[in-house]
Amino acid sequence: MRTIPEMKVVVVGAGYAGMLAANRAARKVKAAEVTVVNPRPDFVERVRLHQQIAGTAVAATPIASMLRGGVVLKVGAVERIGDGCVVLDDGARLDFDWAFLAVGSTVRSLPGTVPVGTWEGAERARAALASLAAGSTVTVIGGGATGIETAAEVAWARPDLKVRIVGPAVADTFTDRANEKVRGGLEQLRVEIVADSATGAGDGVVHLRSGVSLLSDLTLWAIVSGVPDLATRSGLTVDGDGRAVVEASLRSVDDERIFAVGDCAAVPGARFACALAGPQAAHAVDNVARLIAGRTPVAYTARYIARAVTLGRENAVGQFTHRDDTPRRAHVSGRAAVMIKELASRGGKYGARTGTGA
């Protein structure tokens, strides 16, 4: 006789947090019927989008190949979540006992630029880059990790192009010595560093706050700047950035059946980071298991280890940090840093596939 699942779990989003939550819930929540809803059928390794753009790696893997047996994938966009139901934009409804909101972050790009922090934008950038003739100029806007890795990867893969990175500060989250290594690595790849802010782009020109205009055959926007508005549309309490406000346990302050994890959750002490998505998802699933067992959920605390950037395929810089994300003096660079960053990237995907994390 067929057993009817006792619990319905719906995971909205299939990034690092969503995939880990789905696979962990299937393993830890007994007799659960787990459904994952995502707008595309692929799991995207966001930490590899710069490689996808440059053609040095593939950042997408079919979600179906990464889900535990019995977990159902529903490809579609979610219109609203709450009151025990997920409503899709085609009108379909998925009831739940527990839900995980894991839609990640997004990019609000300057008109005239191509965003590189999303799958769709990365694919546009990849096609545009492949069509550029030798001697063309690529401008990457954003001096954070996404901008640094994108500019470096493009310069490494296409040494026939002129590449520049534009930002009021480049690698400013690194300590002085590590910052010098990042900037030195960019210079070795012949990436021009422009200390300025972009105010406009289009028709082959990038306009800077200083009044200077730069010619650019392809302009890439590499600043992650917001989250999807699903929480807002659903009437959940959000912070100034649109992230769902949660209790210390990662539970929504509005709906006790919803846990928000990853970039879309307003977790004190957390920043946009793939390295936090997995641990948050694992913690949230464990709290659901605790609640089902009649136990009290446990507060989550963000724990950082390091921050790192790759500089092409042969160089990287890693800055070790305290648990509160403040930098330590120690850092690593060169091939050793490349290996550490690659292991961390593979570990993120492994955790999503297996549902492991802490």
Coordinates of C-alpha atoms in Angstrom, one line a residue:
M1 CA 0.0 0.0 0.0
R2 CA 1.4 3.4 -1.0
T3 CA 2.4 5.7 1.9
I4 CA 1.1 9.3 1.7
P5 CA 3.7 11.8 2.7
E6 CA 3.0 13.6 5.9
M7 CA 4.8 16.8 5.2
K8 CA 4.9 19.0 2.0
V9 CA 8.0 21.0 1.6
V10 CA 8.4 23.6 -1.1
V11 CA 11.7 25.3 -1.9
V12 CA 11.6 28.4 -4.0
G13 CA 14.9 28.9 -5.9
A14 CA 17.5 26.4 -6.9
G15 CA 20.8 28.2 -6.3
Y16 CA 23.3 27.1 -3.6
A17 CA 20.8 27.7 -0.8
G18 CA 17.8 26.2 -2.5
M19 CA 19.4 23.1 -3.8
L20 CA 21.0 22.3 -0.5
A21 CA 17.7 23.0 1.4
A22 CA 15.8 20.6 -1.0
N23 CA 18.3 17.8 -0.7
R24 CA 18.8 18.1 3.0
A25 CA 15.0 18.3 3.6
A26 CA 14.6 15.1 1.6
R27 CA 17.1 13.5 3.9
K28 CA 16.3 14.9 7.3
V29 CA 12.5 15.6 7.2
K30 CA 10.9 12.2 7.4
A31 CA 8.0 11.3 5.1
A32 CA 8.4 14.7 3.3
E33 CA 7.3 15.4 -0.2
V34 CA 9.8 18.0 -1.4
T35 CA 9.3 20.2 -4.5
V36 CA 11.8 22.7 -5.9
V37 CA 10.5 25.6 -8.0
N38 CA 13.0 27.4 -10.3
P39 CA 12.6 29.6 -13.4
R40 CA 15.1 27.5 -15.3
P41 CA 16.0 23.7 -15.4
D42 CA 19.6 24.3 -14.5
F43 CA 21.6 24.9 -11.3
V44 CA 23.9 27.8 -12.0
E45 CA 27.2 28.0 -10.2
R46 CA 27.3 31.7 -9.7
V47 CA 30.9 31.7 -8.7
R48 CA 31.7 30.5 -12.2
L49 CA 29.7 33.0 -14.3
H50 CA 32.9 34.9 -15.1
Q51 CA 34.3 31.7 -16.6
Q52 CA 31.1 31.1 -18.5
I53 CA 31.4 34.5 -20.0
A54 CA 35.0 33.9 -21.0
G55 CA 34.4 30.4 -22.3
T56 CA 36.8 28.8 -19.8
A57 CA 34.1 26.7 -18.0
V58 CA 30.5 25.8 -18.0
A59 CA 28.5 27.2 -15.1
A60 CA 25.2 25.3 -15.5
T61 CA 24.2 21.7 -14.5
P62 CA 20.8 20.2 -15.0
I63 CA 18.9 20.4 -11.7
A64 CA 17.4 17.0 -12.2
S65 CA 20.9 15.4 -12.1
M66 CA 21.6 17.0 -8.7
L67 CA 18.4 16.2 -6.8
R68 CA 18.0 13.3 -4.4
G69 CA 15.5 10.6 -5.4
G70 CA 11.9 11.6 -4.9
V71 CA 12.5 15.4 -5.0
V72 CA 10.3 17.0 -7.6
L73 CA 11.4 19.8 -9.9
K74 CA 8.9 22.4 -11.1
V75 CA 10.2 24.8 -13.7
G76 CA 8.3 28.1 -13.4
A77 CA 8.2 31.5 -11.9
V78 CA 6.6 32.2 -8.5
E79 CA 4.1 35.0 -8.1
R80 CA 3.5 34.8 -4.4
I81 CA 4.4 32.8 -1.3
G82 CA 2.5 32.7 2.0
D83 CA -0.5 31.2 3.9
G84 CA 0.7 27.7 3.2
C85 CA 0.7 28.1 -0.6
V86 CA 3.1 29.0 -3.4
V87 CA 1.3 30.5 -6.4
L88 CA 3.1 30.3 -9.8
D89 CA 2.6 32.9 -12.5
D90 CA 0.6 30.4 -14.6
G91 CA -1.9 30.1 -11.7
A92 CA -0.7 26.7 -10.4
R93 CA -0.7 26.3 -6.7
L94 CA 1.6 24.3 -4.4
D95 CA 0.5 23.8 -0.8
F96 CA 3.2 23.5 1.8
D97 CA 3.7 22.7 5.5
W98 CA 7.1 24.2 5.3
A99 CA 8.7 26.5 2.7
F100 CA 12.2 27.8 2.0
L101 CA 12.5 31.2 0.3
A102 CA 15.9 31.0 -1.5
V103 CA 15.7 33.3 -4.6
G104 CA 19.1 34.8 -4.2
S105 CA 20.2 38.2 -5.4
T106 CA 20.0 40.0 -8.7
V107 CA 21.6 42.8 -10.7
R108 CA 20.2 46.2 -11.5
S109 CA 22.4 47.3 -14.3
L110 CA 23.1 50.7 -15.8
P111 CA 21.3 51.1 -19.2
G112 CA 23.6 50.3 -22.0
T113 CA 25.6 47.7 -20.1
V114 CA 25.3 43.9 -19.9
P115 CA 24.9 42.5 -16.3
V116 CA 27.2 39.6 -15.5
G117 CA 25.8 38.5 -12.2
T118 CA 22.8 36.6 -13.6
W119 CA 22.7 33.6 -16.0
E120 CA 20.8 35.5 -18.7
G121 CA 23.2 38.4 -18.5
A122 CA 26.3 36.1 -18.5
E123 CA 25.0 34.4 -21.6
R124 CA 24.5 37.7 -23.4
A125 CA 28.0 38.7 -22.3
R126 CA 29.5 35.4 -23.6
A127 CA 27.9 35.8 -27.0
A128 CA 28.9 39.5 -27.3
L129 CA 32.5 38.8 -26.2
A130 CA 32.9 35.9 -28.7
S131 CA 31.9 38.3 -31.5
L132 CA 34.5 41.0 -30.6
A133 CA 37.4 41.4 -33.0
A134 CA 41.0 41.6 -31.8
G135 CA 41.8 45.1 -30.5
S136 CA 38.3 45.7 -29.2
T137 CA 37.8 47.2 -25.8
V138 CA 35.9 45.6 -22.9
T139 CA 34.9 47.7 -19.9
V140 CA 34.0 46.0 -16.6
I141 CA 32.1 48.3 -14.2
G142 CA 32.5 47.3 -10.5
G143 CA 35.6 47.0 -8.4
G144 CA 34.4 44.2 -6.1
A145 CA 35.0 40.5 -6.5
T146 CA 32.6 40.0 -9.4
G147 CA 34.2 42.9 -11.4
I148 CA 37.7 41.7 -10.6
E149 CA 37.1 38.1 -11.6
T150 CA 35.3 39.1 -14.8
A151 CA 37.9 41.5 -16.0
A152 CA 40.7 39.1 -15.1
E153 CA 39.1 36.1 -16.8
V154 CA 38.3 38.0 -20.0
A155 CA 41.8 39.4 -20.1
W156 CA 43.3 35.9 -19.5
A157 CA 41.1 34.2 -22.1
R158 CA 41.3 37.0 -24.7
P159 CA 44.7 38.6 -24.5
D160 CA 43.9 40.2 -27.9
L161 CA 41.4 42.5 -26.3
K162 CA 41.9 45.7 -24.3
V163 CA 40.3 45.2 -20.9
R164 CA 39.7 47.8 -18.2
I165 CA 37.9 47.8 -14.8
V166 CA 36.1 50.9 -13.6
G167 CA 35.3 51.5 -9.9
P168 CA 35.8 54.1 -7.2
A169 CA 37.8 51.4 -5.3
V170 CA 39.1 48.1 -6.5
A171 CA 39.7 45.2 -4.0
D172 CA 39.1 47.5 -1.1
T173 CA 37.9 44.7 1.1
F174 CA 41.4 43.2 1.1
T175 CA 44.2 44.4 3.4
D176 CA 46.9 46.5 2.0
R177 CA 49.3 43.7 1.0
A178 CA 46.6 41.5 -0.4
N179 CA 45.1 44.5 -2.2
E180 CA 48.5 45.1 -3.8
K181 CA 48.6 41.5 -5.0
V182 CA 45.1 41.8 -6.5
R183 CA 45.9 45.0 -8.4
G184 CA 49.3 43.6 -9.4
G185 CA 47.6 40.5 -10.8
L186 CA 45.3 42.6 -12.9
E187 CA 48.2 44.7 -14.2
Q188 CA 50.0 41.5 -15.2
L189 CA 47.0 40.6 -17.3
R190 CA 47.2 44.2 -18.7
V191 CA 43.9 45.2 -17.2
E192 CA 43.7 48.9 -16.9
I193 CA 42.3 50.1 -13.6
V194 CA 40.2 53.3 -13.7
A195 CA 39.4 54.8 -10.3
D196 CA 36.1 56.4 -11.1
S197 CA 32.3 55.7 -11.2
A198 CA 30.3 55.1 -14.3
T199 CA 27.3 57.4 -14.7
G200 CA 26.1 56.4 -18.2
A201 CA 26.8 54.0 -21.1
G202 CA 25.7 53.4 -24.6
D203 CA 26.7 53.8 -28.3
G204 CA 30.1 52.6 -27.6
V205 CA 30.9 55.0 -24.8
V206 CA 31.1 54.9 -21.0
H207 CA 30.6 58.2 -19.2
L208 CA 32.4 58.7 -15.8
R209 CA 31.5 60.9 -12.9
S210 CA 34.8 62.8 -13.4
G211 CA 33.4 64.0 -16.8
V212 CA 35.7 61.7 -18.8
S213 CA 34.2 59.5 -21.6
L214 CA 35.8 56.2 -22.5
L215 CA 35.3 54.3 -25.7
S216 CA 34.0 50.7 -25.1
D217 CA 33.0 48.0 -27.5
L218 CA 31.4 45.9 -24.8
T219 CA 30.5 47.2 -21.3
L220 CA 29.8 44.7 -18.5
W221 CA 28.0 45.6 -15.3
A222 CA 29.5 43.6 -12.4
I223 CA 27.8 45.0 -9.3
V224 CA 25.2 42.8 -7.4
S225 CA 22.7 45.3 -6.2
G226 CA 19.4 43.9 -5.0
V227 CA 17.2 40.9 -4.6
P228 CA 14.1 39.7 -6.5
D229 CA 10.9 41.3 -5.2
L230 CA 9.1 38.1 -4.4
A231 CA 9.1 38.7 -0.6
T232 CA 7.8 42.2 -1.2
R233 CA 5.0 41.0 -3.6
S234 CA 4.0 38.4 -1.0
G235 CA 3.5 41.0 1.7
L236 CA 6.4 39.7 3.9
T237 CA 8.3 42.2 6.0
V238 CA 11.5 43.3 4.1
D239 CA 14.4 45.5 4.9
G240 CA 15.6 48.5 2.8
D241 CA 17.1 46.2 0.2
G242 CA 14.0 44.1 -0.2
R243 CA 15.4 41.1 1.7
A244 CA 12.9 39.1 3.9
V245 CA 13.3 39.9 7.5
V246 CA 13.8 36.8 9.6
E247 CA 14.1 35.8 13.3
A248 CA 17.4 34.6 14.6
S249 CA 16.4 31.0 13.6
L250 CA 16.0 32.2 9.9
R251 CA 12.2 31.9 10.2
S252 CA 10.1 34.7 8.6
V253 CA 8.9 37.2 11.1
D254 CA 5.5 37.1 9.4
D255 CA 4.9 33.4 8.5
E256 CA 6.1 30.7 10.9
R257 CA 6.1 28.1 8.1
I258 CA 8.5 30.0 5.9
F259 CA 12.3 30.1 6.3
A260 CA 14.3 32.6 4.2
V261 CA 17.9 31.7 3.4
G262 CA 20.8 33.0 1.2
D263 CA 21.1 36.5 -0.3
C264 CA 17.3 37.2 -0.2
A265 CA 17.3 36.9 3.6
A266 CA 18.0 39.8 5.9
V267 CA 20.3 38.0 8.3
P268 CA 22.3 40.2 10.7
G269 CA 26.0 40.1 10.0
A270 CA 25.6 38.5 6.5
R271 CA 26.5 39.9 3.1
F272 CA 25.8 38.6 -0.4
A273 CA 28.0 35.5 -0.5
C274 CA 27.6 32.0 -1.8
A275 CA 29.7 30.8 1.1
L276 CA 26.9 31.8 3.5
A277 CA 24.0 30.4 1.4
G278 CA 24.7 26.7 2.1
P279 CA 25.3 27.0 5.9
Q280 CA 22.1 29.1 6.2
A281 CA 20.1 26.5 4.2
A282 CA 21.5 23.6 6.3
H283 CA 20.7 25.5 9.5
A284 CA 17.1 26.3 8.4
V285 CA 16.4 22.7 7.4
D286 CA 17.8 21.5 10.8
N287 CA 15.5 23.9 12.5
V288 CA 12.5 22.6 10.7
A289 CA 13.5 19.1 11.8
R290 CA 13.7 20.4 15.4
L291 CA 10.3 22.0 15.2
I292 CA 8.7 18.8 13.9
A293 CA 10.3 16.9 16.8
G294 CA 8.8 19.5 19.2
R295 CA 12.2 21.1 20.0
T296 CA 13.2 24.8 20.0
P297 CA 14.9 26.2 16.9
V298 CA 18.5 27.4 17.2
A299 CA 19.7 30.8 16.3
Y300 CA 22.0 31.1 13.3
T301 CA 25.3 33.0 13.4
A302 CA 27.2 33.9 10.3
R303 CA 30.7 32.5 10.3
Y304 CA 33.3 33.7 7.8
I305 CA 36.6 32.1 6.9
A306 CA 38.1 34.0 4.0
R307 CA 37.4 36.0 0.9
A308 CA 39.1 35.3 -2.4
V309 CA 39.3 36.3 -6.1
T310 CA 40.7 34.5 -9.1
L311 CA 42.8 36.4 -11.5
G312 CA 42.5 34.2 -14.6
R313 CA 43.3 30.5 -14.4
E314 CA 46.8 30.7 -13.0
N315 CA 46.6 33.3 -10.2
A316 CA 44.3 34.2 -7.3
V317 CA 44.4 36.0 -4.0
G318 CA 42.8 34.8 -0.8
Q319 CA 42.4 36.9 2.3
F320 CA 41.7 35.1 5.6
T321 CA 39.1 36.7 7.9
H322 CA 37.9 36.5 11.4
R323 CA 34.5 34.9 12.0
D324 CA 32.8 38.3 11.9
D325 CA 34.3 38.9 8.4
T326 CA 37.0 41.4 9.5
P327 CA 40.2 40.7 7.7
R328 CA 43.2 38.9 9.2
R329 CA 46.7 39.9 8.2
A330 CA 47.3 36.5 6.6
H331 CA 46.7 36.0 2.9
V332 CA 47.7 33.6 0.2
S333 CA 48.3 34.2 -3.5
G334 CA 49.4 32.4 -6.7
R335 CA 48.8 28.8 -7.5
A336 CA 48.1 27.9 -3.8
A337 CA 45.3 30.4 -3.8
V338 CA 44.0 29.1 -7.1
M339 CA 43.8 25.6 -5.6
I340 CA 42.0 26.8 -2.4
K341 CA 39.5 28.8 -4.4
E342 CA 38.8 25.9 -6.8
L343 CA 38.3 23.5 -3.8
A344 CA 35.9 26.1 -2.3
S345 CA 33.9 26.4 -5.5
R346 CA 33.6 22.6 -5.9
G347 CA 32.7 22.3 -2.3
G348 CA 29.8 24.7 -2.7
K349 CA 28.4 22.6 -5.5
Y350 CA 29.0 19.3 -3.6
G351 CA 27.1 20.7 -0.6
A352 CA 24.2 21.7 -2.8
R353 CA 24.1 18.2 -4.4
T354 CA 24.4 16.3 -1.2
G355 CA 22.6 18.5 1.2
T356 CA 25.6 18.8 3.5
G357 CA 26.7 22.0 5.2
A358 CA 27.2 23.5 8.6

